[in-house]
Amino acid sequence: MSSTIKSIAFAFVTALVCSVLLTAASSGLKSFQRENVEVDQKKNILKAVGLIQDNKVYSKEAVKKMYADSIQAVRVSSNGAILKQGEAVDTALPVYIYVKNDQIESYIIPINSRGLWGRIKGYIALENDGSTIAGFTVYKHSETPGLGGEIEKRWFQKNFKGKKILDRQGNFVSISIAKGELSPSFPKEKKPNYVDGISGATLTGKYLTAGLKRTLQDYEPVSIKFRTKQFLQWHSGK
Amino acid sequence: MENLIGIFLNSVFVGNILLAYFLGMCSFVAISKNMETSVGLGFAVVFVLSITAPMNWLIYYFLLSPGALAWAGLPGVDLSYLKFITFIAVIAAMVQAVEMVIDRFSPALYNALGVFLPLITVNCAILGTSLFMVERDYSFMESLVFGIGSGTGWLLAIVSMAAIRIKLRYANVPEGLQGFGITMIMTGLMAMGFMLFSGITL
Amino acid sequence: MKLTASKHMKAFSTPLVQNNPISRQMLGICSALAVTVQLKTAIVMGLSMTFVVAFSNLIISFMRHMIPRNIRMIVELSVIASLVIVADELLRAFLYDISKQLSVFVGLIITNCIVMGRAETYALGNPPGLSFLDGLGNGAGYGSVLVCVAFIRELLGAGKILGYQVVPAGVYGLGYENMGFMQLAPAAFIIIGLLVWLQHALSKTK
């Protein structure tokens, strides 16, 4: 009997010691971890507009400063109107505006698309003409390395720059990922709406295309405002 | 529905938990010498995975994840750092239960598996499946399908390896490669073969 | 004095080569291979592993006369899991980018056969000092295999070491291409098989 009690007592003490240790470690390190996540998010937004290059190393302070200088985070309502600070609307969408010399250069939209193995998270940046893509980055995905995982690579993402989300007639078609490399016989007028796909990762491309289309569709009211030149000046305090 | 089939097929073939993610190797290398034990262990793994994946999902999303304890009136609590320890505890308990069931219904299999049955607890594939499920934000149904699929993939890999090793008895393997070395190389070739499945479109 | 010194040395050096956990004991490959695509992640993984094995050996060895027999495994698992969680939290606080790449594989150190194996076979029967060194040795042995594989994979698969371009641009101009195969899963298996063969061959000629 006493050996069972001894076992239970030992187990209890072990559990207690472990919990205290782990909770201490977790709460003690939480502020560092949160800062890392925050800086990481800022870095990704800056990457989407090309303000941060891949192979250079940036200190946390440099990233924070660059972000504070160039990016404004706003929320827009479902009809594209920018919401004020305290305004609470159910369907508010987050948008990041890249401001340079009081002019809006581009706007950055967060992407949360379905992928083959899990969500694909990234940012797509559009120029202030509301139809040309300025940049595209992926920062989180669970795709297979070497196959779908190539979406995080530079070669895949840089193809998005300069592509268009409107077709020749001005209709919204979004951007699509082709199956494998775009063949030379691909119709010329469709090329601005397609990027090279990844061989062996057709499904990843398919899901990402659908996810991008859905998100860009949601943000169409904002894009339309850009196309009709309603958003050009940035007034601080707006 | 297509999504669930997709997850199942992918976890069995292209994203095979053993051949693509290297999880579950220890028992794989040791047990695949014998076909009967391979099949037995493989099915035990499928069973354990099918139960632990959804069970860990429930525990994670109702107890541990940030905001999970809202139903108890503690929305600000984030216990996600305890997930490693909780998952492994659930898995250990599950394996203990499976052990008792096998002992009751098939003592022969129990004896054949020997020490490798409790070793399922520390099989990286089991914990790995639960951790991947959290990382990929799966829903409950998706985690169930993912568990079954991962187990099936592991079963497929170990049975194939056992079959190949039977053939290998008649081959002249260089001395330095015998045992572990040649098993590794064969696994590599099998992994290459499984990558061919990435061309499947549903 | 000399005798104990060499005993300590042996505790550390034996698992490095003669009894290397991966190539000889065939343990712990699980979480190893997936992180060997890059040298940087392999090194961090090796260090995390060494931290966990060494300290778990130390703690379990301290407690070895106190642990009740019937809950032995669970206590070992709790110690190991707690150490892994601490390691993971530290990585996410101070080496965030690398921790993202290591993703679930740090957590999988818990189920790594080496940690549990050393706790059972060594720490339970040996004093803390030697157990700690044994843990260090095993961790280092494991880490060295990881580093070898990662070195080959990164060099041949991307032309880089630790992220720095090593293969000169001129060589690419001559038609050399990175061996993309090295970045895929099967390559790791085959490289380990070949390394094991090499080690066997070398130890025979000694």
XYZ file of C-alpha atoms in Angstrom:
646
model
C 0.000 0.000 0.000
C 2.665 2.426 0.977
C 4.506 1.897 -2.284
C 1.387 2.913 -4.218
C 1.034 6.017 -2.083
C 4.724 6.699 -2.595
C 4.245 6.409 -6.369
C 1.255 8.725 -6.368
C 3.044 11.252 -4.165
C 6.118 11.149 -6.394
C 4.019 11.555 -9.519
C 2.204 14.493 -7.952
C 5.434 16.245 -6.977
C 6.929 15.662 -10.426
C 3.824 17.074 -12.077
C 3.919 20.104 -9.826
C 7.591 20.830 -10.423
C 7.205 20.427 -14.188
C 4.156 22.700 -14.352
C 5.833 25.440 -12.355
C 9.001 25.243 -14.445
C 7.147 25.269 -17.747
C 4.776 28.063 -16.804
C 7.715 30.152 -15.627
C 9.599 29.541 -18.849
C 6.584 30.241 -21.011
C 5.480 33.476 -19.346
C 9.038 34.696 -18.948
C 9.772 34.295 -22.615
C 6.371 35.393 -23.883
C 7.291 39.004 -24.492
C 10.276 38.004 -26.615
C 8.161 35.574 -28.601
C 5.410 38.100 -29.178
C 7.930 40.655 -30.407
C 9.362 38.086 -32.802
C 5.940 37.332 -34.244
C 5.160 41.047 -34.608
C 8.467 41.861 -36.309
C 8.023 38.829 -38.537
C 4.623 40.048 -39.698
C 5.990 43.517 -40.423
C 8.889 42.004 -42.345
C 6.509 40.020 -44.527
C 4.387 43.055 -45.354
C 7.508 45.033 -46.251
C 8.707 42.141 -48.373
C 5.488 42.148 -50.367
C 6.230 45.659 -51.640
C 9.903 44.985 -52.150
C 11.180 47.195 -49.345
C 12.990 44.212 -47.857
C 15.227 41.939 -49.907
C 15.532 38.238 -49.259
C 19.246 37.811 -48.829
C 19.901 40.822 -46.622
C 19.728 40.671 -42.841
C 17.724 43.338 -41.073
C 17.796 44.066 -37.360
C 14.527 44.162 -35.442
C 14.863 47.915 -34.973
C 15.486 48.483 -38.674
C 12.360 46.538 -39.580
C 10.229 48.385 -37.045
C 11.473 51.758 -38.250
C 10.955 50.913 -41.921
C 7.441 49.767 -41.163
C 6.585 52.853 -39.113
C 7.900 55.099 -41.883
C 6.157 53.482 -44.823
C 3.192 51.395 -43.855
C -0.196 52.341 -42.483
C -2.542 49.648 -41.272
C -6.176 50.463 -41.913
C -9.476 48.678 -41.986
C -11.991 49.015 -44.776
C -15.690 48.292 -44.802
C -17.225 45.954 -47.345
C -17.903 48.808 -49.769
C -14.314 49.975 -49.754
C -14.544 52.919 -47.392
C -11.708 53.418 -44.963
C -12.893 53.099 -41.385
C -11.804 55.443 -38.646
C -9.845 54.199 -35.646
C -12.651 53.338 -33.293
C -15.312 52.456 -35.819
C -16.582 48.923 -35.348
C -18.014 47.206 -38.393
C -18.582 43.471 -38.584
C -17.254 43.007 -42.076
C -14.149 45.151 -41.677
C -11.193 43.938 -43.754
C -7.558 44.765 -42.931
C -5.466 46.543 -45.556
C -1.896 47.848 -45.387
C -1.093 50.985 -47.317
C 2.398 51.769 -48.537
C 2.785 55.517 -48.314
C 5.659 57.438 -49.871
C 5.794 61.246 -49.725
C 2.099 61.397 -48.834
C 1.236 59.421 -51.955
C -0.236 55.945 -51.801
C 2.128 53.734 -53.805
C 0.434 50.401 -53.296
C -1.856 48.522 -50.984
C -1.188 45.143 -49.413
C -3.821 42.504 -48.824
C -3.393 39.569 -46.424
C -3.939 36.162 -47.971
C -5.231 33.165 -46.047
C -5.831 30.520 -48.660
C -6.506 26.835 -48.439
C -3.500 24.772 -49.522
C -2.930 21.092 -50.076
C -1.793 20.346 -46.535
C -2.955 23.327 -44.540
C -3.508 27.058 -44.869
C -1.276 29.193 -47.041
C -0.687 32.614 -45.543
C 0.931 35.502 -47.318
C 0.469 38.996 -48.693
C -0.321 40.285 -52.151
C 0.478 43.886 -52.990
C -1.326 45.827 -55.715
C -0.194 49.075 -57.332
C -2.266 52.206 -56.940
C -3.863 51.575 -60.329
C -5.895 48.848 -58.659
C -5.039 46.196 -61.234
C -1.298 45.532 -61.405
C 0.385 43.247 -58.905
C 3.334 44.868 -57.124
C 4.494 41.824 -55.199
C 3.536 38.535 -53.600
C 4.950 36.697 -50.605
C 4.119 33.530 -48.710
C 5.197 33.309 -45.086
C 3.384 30.268 -43.769
C 2.383 27.054 -45.418
C 2.425 23.334 -44.825
C 3.135 22.191 -48.371
C 5.591 19.457 -49.227
C 9.167 20.760 -49.428
C 10.453 20.610 -52.984
C 6.969 20.415 -54.458
C 4.221 22.734 -53.187
C 6.792 24.184 -50.807
C 8.319 26.048 -53.739
C 5.644 28.722 -53.302
C 7.848 30.232 -50.615
C 10.741 30.570 -53.021
C 11.807 33.758 -54.741
C 11.578 32.278 -58.259
C 7.876 31.575 -57.860
C 6.928 34.807 -56.151
C 8.783 37.214 -58.411
C 6.706 36.067 -61.396
C 3.682 37.763 -59.851
C 5.143 41.241 -60.163
C 3.684 43.113 -63.099
C 0.855 40.668 -63.701
C -2.688 41.918 -63.873
C -5.891 40.970 -62.128
C -8.055 42.470 -64.865
C -8.338 41.046 -68.368
C -8.087 43.048 -71.605
C -11.715 44.095 -71.336
C -11.327 45.327 -67.757
C -13.175 42.455 -66.108
C -11.934 41.032 -62.828
C -10.325 37.651 -63.463
C -7.815 37.538 -60.595
C -4.404 35.890 -61.037
C -4.132 32.205 -61.821
C -1.320 29.701 -61.400
C -0.787 27.663 -64.522
C -0.128 23.935 -64.564
C 3.638 23.799 -64.843
C 5.526 26.330 -66.888
C 3.517 28.530 -69.256
C 3.975 27.033 -72.703
C 5.014 29.295 -75.613
C 1.720 28.490 -77.338
C -0.290 29.998 -74.467
C -2.622 32.750 -75.804
C -0.824 36.058 -75.554
C -3.738 38.137 -74.296
C -4.204 35.792 -71.323
C -0.548 35.785 -70.233
C -0.777 38.807 -67.908
C -3.307 36.885 -65.825
C -1.206 33.746 -65.363
C 2.031 32.844 -63.606
C 4.232 29.772 -64.032
C 3.133 26.893 -61.879
C 5.243 24.315 -60.031
C 5.719 20.975 -61.697
C 4.487 18.197 -59.421
C 2.419 20.643 -57.360
C -0.667 21.181 -59.492
C -3.056 20.879 -56.562
C -1.205 23.456 -54.492
C -1.437 25.807 -57.465
C -5.136 25.069 -57.887
C -5.980 25.770 -54.248
C -3.848 28.900 -54.124
C -5.472 30.239 -57.304
C -8.927 29.738 -55.779
C -7.863 31.308 -52.483
C -6.362 34.343 -54.200
C -9.466 34.803 -56.330
C -11.763 34.692 -53.308
C -9.696 37.172 -51.340
C -9.180 39.582 -54.246
C -12.922 39.390 -54.935
C -13.599 40.437 -51.345
C -11.300 43.411 -51.800
C -12.709 44.410 -55.187
C -14.531 47.451 -53.737
C -11.151 48.763 -52.550
C -9.495 47.987 -55.870
C -12.304 49.723 -57.775
C -11.754 52.845 -55.698
C -8.088 52.745 -56.713
C -8.958 52.221 -60.352
C -11.252 55.226 -60.328
C -8.507 57.268 -58.676
C -10.443 57.867 -55.492
C -7.469 56.904 -53.326
C -4.308 58.716 -54.177
C -3.427 61.123 -51.436
C -2.735 59.914 -47.972
C -3.903 62.269 -45.280
C -2.395 61.426 -41.933
C -5.053 61.411 -39.278
C -7.632 60.013 -41.698
C -15.866 15.560 -48.930
C -13.352 15.929 -51.727
C -11.156 17.710 -49.246
C -11.218 14.739 -46.878
C -10.447 12.260 -49.635
C -7.633 14.534 -50.705
C -6.127 14.611 -47.223
C -6.419 10.830 -46.924
C -4.799 10.079 -50.272
C -2.060 12.592 -49.691
C -1.168 11.325 -46.229
C -0.931 7.777 -47.583
C 1.088 8.488 -50.711
C 2.783 11.789 -51.437
C 3.046 13.032 -47.865
C 3.616 9.575 -46.406
C 4.517 10.171 -42.783
C 7.471 7.821 -43.013
C 8.776 8.196 -46.533
C 8.328 11.942 -46.826
C 8.632 13.138 -43.252
C 10.962 10.470 -41.786
C 8.755 9.756 -38.807
C 8.452 6.302 -37.251
C 11.823 4.996 -38.417
C 13.078 3.199 -35.296
C 10.495 0.439 -35.098
C 10.304 0.466 -38.887
C 13.931 -0.596 -39.238
C 13.753 -3.194 -36.499
C 10.393 -4.843 -37.197
C 10.423 -4.984 -40.978
C 12.535 -8.136 -40.908
C 9.395 -10.206 -40.436
C 6.198 -9.930 -42.458
C 3.686 -11.072 -39.810
C 4.908 -8.712 -37.122
C 5.110 -5.892 -39.656
C 1.451 -6.313 -40.539
C 0.478 -6.610 -36.881
C 2.434 -3.554 -35.829
C 1.196 -1.604 -38.834
C -2.428 -2.211 -37.940
C -1.763 -1.360 -34.303
C -0.292 1.963 -35.461
C -3.331 2.673 -37.665
C -5.592 1.978 -34.716
C -3.658 4.137 -32.264
C -3.369 7.013 -34.753
C -7.058 6.969 -35.650
C -7.925 7.455 -32.021
C -5.176 9.731 -30.731
C -5.385 12.296 -33.559
C -9.035 13.278 -32.979
C -8.662 12.894 -29.220
C -5.705 15.270 -29.167
C -7.685 17.625 -31.416
C -10.439 17.806 -28.821
C -7.986 18.354 -26.006
C -6.075 21.018 -27.898
C -9.055 23.014 -29.099
C -11.072 22.768 -25.874
C -8.335 23.022 -23.286
C -4.997 24.239 -24.530
C -5.135 26.621 -27.462
C -5.306 30.388 -26.861
C -8.856 31.229 -25.859
C -9.881 27.593 -25.668
C -10.965 27.807 -22.056
C -13.629 30.395 -22.868
C -16.308 27.825 -22.024
C -14.928 27.723 -18.482
C -14.894 31.472 -18.212
C -11.127 31.877 -18.811
C -10.814 33.251 -22.346
C -7.442 34.896 -21.782
C -5.567 31.728 -20.887
C -3.120 30.219 -23.360
C -1.887 26.764 -22.413
C -0.570 25.787 -25.834
C 2.938 25.306 -24.457
C 1.642 22.220 -22.648
C 0.677 20.481 -25.844
C 3.784 18.301 -26.089
C 3.358 16.889 -22.639
C -0.419 16.438 -22.900
C -0.309 14.753 -26.294
C 2.342 12.269 -25.214
C 0.349 11.459 -22.076
C -2.769 10.751 -24.148
C -0.739 8.604 -26.521
C 0.847 6.645 -23.663
C -2.570 5.949 -22.171
C -3.979 4.909 -25.541
C -1.116 2.506 -26.212
C -1.559 0.965 -22.781
C -5.209 0.340 -23.664
C -4.340 -1.158 -27.060
C -1.800 -3.412 -25.371
C -4.451 -4.762 -23.041
C -6.877 -5.337 -25.908
C -4.315 -7.233 -27.999
C -3.246 -9.316 -25.035
C -6.868 -10.277 -24.456
C -7.789 -11.119 -28.044
C -4.559 -12.380 -29.557
C -1.845 -13.450 -27.105
C 0.180 -14.832 -30.012
C 0.417 -11.416 -31.654
C 1.128 -9.870 -28.272
C 4.097 -12.164 -27.785
C 5.324 -11.687 -31.324
C 5.322 -7.911 -31.012
C 7.082 -8.122 -27.657
C 8.685 -4.894 -26.583
C 7.665 -3.033 -29.723
C 4.078 -2.577 -28.639
C 4.872 -0.217 -25.766
C 7.407 1.383 -28.083
C 4.525 2.675 -30.197
C 4.256 5.332 -27.512
C 7.562 6.827 -28.526
C 7.009 6.228 -32.198
C 7.672 9.649 -33.684
C 4.889 9.131 -36.210
C 2.186 9.127 -33.545
C 3.247 12.328 -31.823
C 4.204 13.809 -35.172
C 0.719 13.274 -36.583
C -0.841 15.130 -33.645
C 1.667 17.968 -33.942
C 1.173 18.302 -37.707
C -2.562 18.343 -37.155
C -2.193 21.357 -34.875
C 0.272 23.085 -37.187
C -1.970 22.697 -40.197
C -5.126 23.955 -38.454
C -7.169 20.874 -39.317
C -10.820 20.573 -38.361
C -12.049 17.595 -36.352
C -13.068 15.527 -39.373
C -9.851 16.426 -41.156
C -7.762 15.335 -38.182
C -9.619 12.015 -38.008
C -9.015 11.360 -41.701
C -5.423 12.526 -41.367
C -4.862 10.098 -38.469
C -6.259 7.142 -40.387
C -4.369 8.172 -43.502
C -1.017 8.584 -41.760
C -1.419 5.201 -40.097
C -2.298 3.576 -43.400
C 0.693 5.202 -45.055
C 2.987 3.915 -42.326
C 1.454 0.450 -42.620
C 1.993 0.502 -46.366
C 5.624 1.504 -45.961
C 6.495 -1.110 -43.355
C 4.761 -3.948 -45.210
C 6.481 -2.993 -48.469
C 9.825 -2.887 -46.688
C 9.242 -6.302 -45.125
C 8.426 -7.721 -48.541
C 11.568 -6.246 -50.053
C 13.738 -7.557 -47.231
C 12.467 -11.070 -47.875
C 13.732 -10.775 -51.437
C 16.948 -9.246 -50.170
C 17.914 -12.469 -48.436
C 19.049 -13.787 -51.787
C 21.090 -10.747 -52.706
C 24.785 -10.190 -52.119
C 24.829 -7.126 -49.917
C 28.339 -5.797 -49.148
C 29.268 -6.383 -45.524
C 29.390 -2.742 -44.518
C 25.916 -2.171 -45.847
C 24.210 -5.141 -44.290
C 21.330 -4.425 -41.972
C 20.943 -0.724 -41.353
C 22.822 0.651 -44.337
C 20.934 -1.195 -47.034
C 17.631 -0.554 -45.282
C 18.285 3.170 -45.447
C 19.143 3.072 -49.119
C 16.068 0.972 -49.883
C 13.892 3.391 -47.954
C 15.333 6.193 -50.024
C 14.458 4.401 -53.240
C 10.962 3.645 -51.951
C 10.546 7.306 -51.029
C 11.485 8.248 -54.565
C 8.887 5.826 -55.853
C 6.195 7.317 -53.644
C 6.989 10.801 -54.862
C 5.707 9.749 -58.269
C 2.205 9.865 -56.783
C 2.408 13.650 -56.713
C 1.149 13.596 -60.289
C -2.291 12.422 -59.217
C -5.087 14.926 -59.647
C -8.452 14.258 -58.062
C 42.969 10.517 -10.552
C 44.125 9.419 -13.958
C 41.701 6.514 -13.938
C 38.646 8.666 -13.286
C 39.760 11.188 -15.838
C 39.871 8.606 -18.579
C 36.543 7.163 -17.389
C 34.932 10.552 -17.877
C 36.603 10.932 -21.220
C 35.324 7.541 -22.269
C 31.798 8.380 -21.197
C 31.915 11.341 -23.537
C 33.921 9.953 -26.437
C 32.498 6.456 -26.811
C 29.121 7.568 -28.096
C 30.839 9.923 -30.520
C 32.204 7.292 -32.852
C 32.394 3.707 -31.627
C 28.900 3.664 -30.220
C 27.416 6.476 -32.295
C 23.696 6.527 -31.644
C 22.699 6.709 -35.272
C 25.184 4.589 -37.166
C 25.792 1.939 -34.523
C 22.811 1.839 -32.271
C 20.507 2.716 -35.150
C 18.502 4.980 -32.921
C 16.962 8.348 -33.248
C 16.859 8.877 -36.984
C 13.268 10.019 -36.715
C 13.520 13.715 -36.214
C 16.966 13.803 -37.697
C 16.611 13.712 -41.408
C 13.894 16.228 -42.125
C 15.987 19.135 -40.843
C 19.103 18.230 -42.803
C 18.154 20.255 -45.871
C 20.201 23.123 -44.499
C 23.315 23.126 -42.348
C 21.991 25.899 -40.100
C 18.881 23.990 -39.025
C 20.849 20.779 -38.564
C 23.283 22.488 -36.195
C 20.496 24.045 -34.113
C 18.699 20.705 -34.011
C 21.878 18.936 -32.902
C 22.427 21.494 -30.144
C 18.805 21.258 -28.946
C 19.079 17.497 -28.872
C 22.361 17.594 -26.931
C 20.780 19.994 -24.419
C 17.822 17.669 -23.864
C 19.777 14.382 -23.649
C 22.491 15.764 -21.375
C 20.135 17.410 -18.910
C 17.570 14.633 -18.912
C 20.379 12.178 -18.176
C 21.581 14.454 -15.386
C 18.171 14.902 -13.771
C 17.124 11.284 -14.078
C 20.471 10.164 -12.709
C 19.999 12.449 -9.667
C 16.600 10.898 -9.067
C 17.555 7.356 -9.901
C 17.293 6.021 -6.356
C 14.015 7.811 -5.725
C 11.885 6.963 -8.753
C 9.316 4.260 -7.960
C 9.699 1.348 -10.366
C 6.151 1.251 -11.611
C 5.961 4.832 -12.864
C 9.504 4.917 -14.141
C 8.683 5.472 -17.817
C 6.146 8.177 -17.153
C 8.514 10.128 -14.942
C 11.246 9.875 -17.569
C 8.825 11.052 -20.234
C 7.739 14.003 -18.079
C 11.321 15.108 -17.509
C 12.167 14.770 -21.192
C 8.982 16.494 -22.358
C 9.506 19.409 -19.976
C 13.083 19.912 -21.175
C 11.922 19.834 -24.780
C 9.232 22.410 -24.076
C 11.823 24.667 -22.442
C 14.113 24.245 -25.450
C 11.256 25.018 -27.832
C 10.221 28.132 -25.901
C 13.822 29.375 -25.867
C 14.149 28.833 -29.604
C 10.925 30.693 -30.321
C 12.095 33.583 -28.200
C 15.651 33.936 -29.453
C 16.053 32.103 -32.753
C 12.622 32.697 -34.221
C 13.410 32.191 -37.910
C 15.144 28.875 -37.342
C 12.413 27.685 -35.004
C 9.897 28.234 -37.786
C 11.913 26.002 -40.069
C 12.293 23.324 -37.405
C 8.525 23.437 -36.826
C 7.303 20.225 -35.221
C 10.673 18.474 -35.210
C 11.866 20.054 -31.989
C 8.808 18.627 -30.261
C 9.639 15.249 -31.709
C 12.833 15.115 -29.660
C 10.520 13.779 -26.955
C 9.909 10.610 -28.890
C 13.468 10.343 -30.080
C 14.696 6.906 -29.144
C 18.121 8.223 -28.136
C 16.863 10.323 -25.246
C 14.662 7.636 -23.766
C 17.210 4.945 -24.571
C 20.070 6.657 -22.753
C 17.841 7.437 -19.788
C 16.890 3.790 -19.459
C 20.221 2.163 -20.175
C 22.690 4.617 -18.668
C 21.246 7.304 -16.433
C 19.348 4.890 -14.229
C 22.522 3.044 -13.326
C 25.235 5.676 -13.265
C 26.166 8.767 -11.240
C 25.081 12.225 -12.480
C 28.503 13.400 -13.651
C 29.065 10.449 -15.962
C 25.444 10.490 -17.105
C 25.723 14.123 -18.103
C 28.859 13.413 -20.131
C 27.218 10.400 -21.734
C 24.337 12.630 -22.711
C 26.718 15.195 -24.181
C 28.532 12.486 -26.108
C 25.371 10.993 -27.545
C 24.038 14.404 -28.448
C 27.325 15.274 -30.121
C 27.404 11.956 -31.976
C 23.863 12.490 -33.205
C 24.621 16.086 -34.108
C 27.742 15.163 -36.046
C 25.823 12.736 -38.268
C 23.151 15.382 -38.871
C 25.797 17.942 -39.740
C 27.521 15.573 -42.187
C 24.294 14.808 -44.000
C 23.219 18.459 -44.008
C 26.618 19.599 -45.270
C 26.384 17.265 -48.248
C 22.744 18.093 -48.955
C 23.155 21.849 -48.775
C 26.400 21.901 -50.742
C 25.215 19.673 -53.550
C 21.584 20.691 -53.467
C 21.939 24.467 -53.311
C 25.610 25.233 -53.735
C 25.636 26.899 -50.335
C 26.998 26.343 -46.865
C 25.201 28.006 -43.949
C 23.362 30.104 -46.502
C 26.490 31.483 -48.106
C 26.990 30.801 -51.771
C 30.055 28.562 -52.015
C 29.902 27.251 -55.545
C 31.241 30.144 -57.641
C 29.009 31.658 -60.278
C 31.506 30.744 -62.966
C 30.899 27.045 -62.399
C 27.189 27.511 -63.033
C 28.088 29.246 -66.252
C 29.907 26.125 -67.397
C 26.694 24.163 -67.170
C 26.812 22.892 -63.565
C 23.396 22.665 -61.963
C 22.418 22.199 -58.345
C 21.409 18.638 -57.624
C 17.771 19.303 -56.838
C 17.367 15.708 -55.695
C 19.448 16.506 -52.621
C 16.729 18.743 -51.299
C 14.152 15.981 -51.373
C 13.485 13.349 -48.727
C 14.944 10.258 -50.432
C 18.386 11.825 -50.657
C 18.737 11.909 -46.873
C 18.044 8.208 -46.569
C 20.553 7.283 -49.221
C 23.245 9.546 -47.815
C 22.874 8.039 -44.357
C 23.085 4.554 -45.795
C 26.294 5.464 -47.568
C 27.752 7.190 -44.499
C 27.067 4.103 -42.399
C 28.852 2.025 -45.004
C 31.776 4.414 -44.896
C 31.991 4.242 -41.137
C 31.933 0.454 -41.171
C 34.659 0.360 -43.771
C 36.826 2.845 -41.857
C 36.437 1.066 -38.540
C 37.445 -2.213 -40.127
C 40.682 -0.910 -41.569
C 41.738 0.620 -38.193
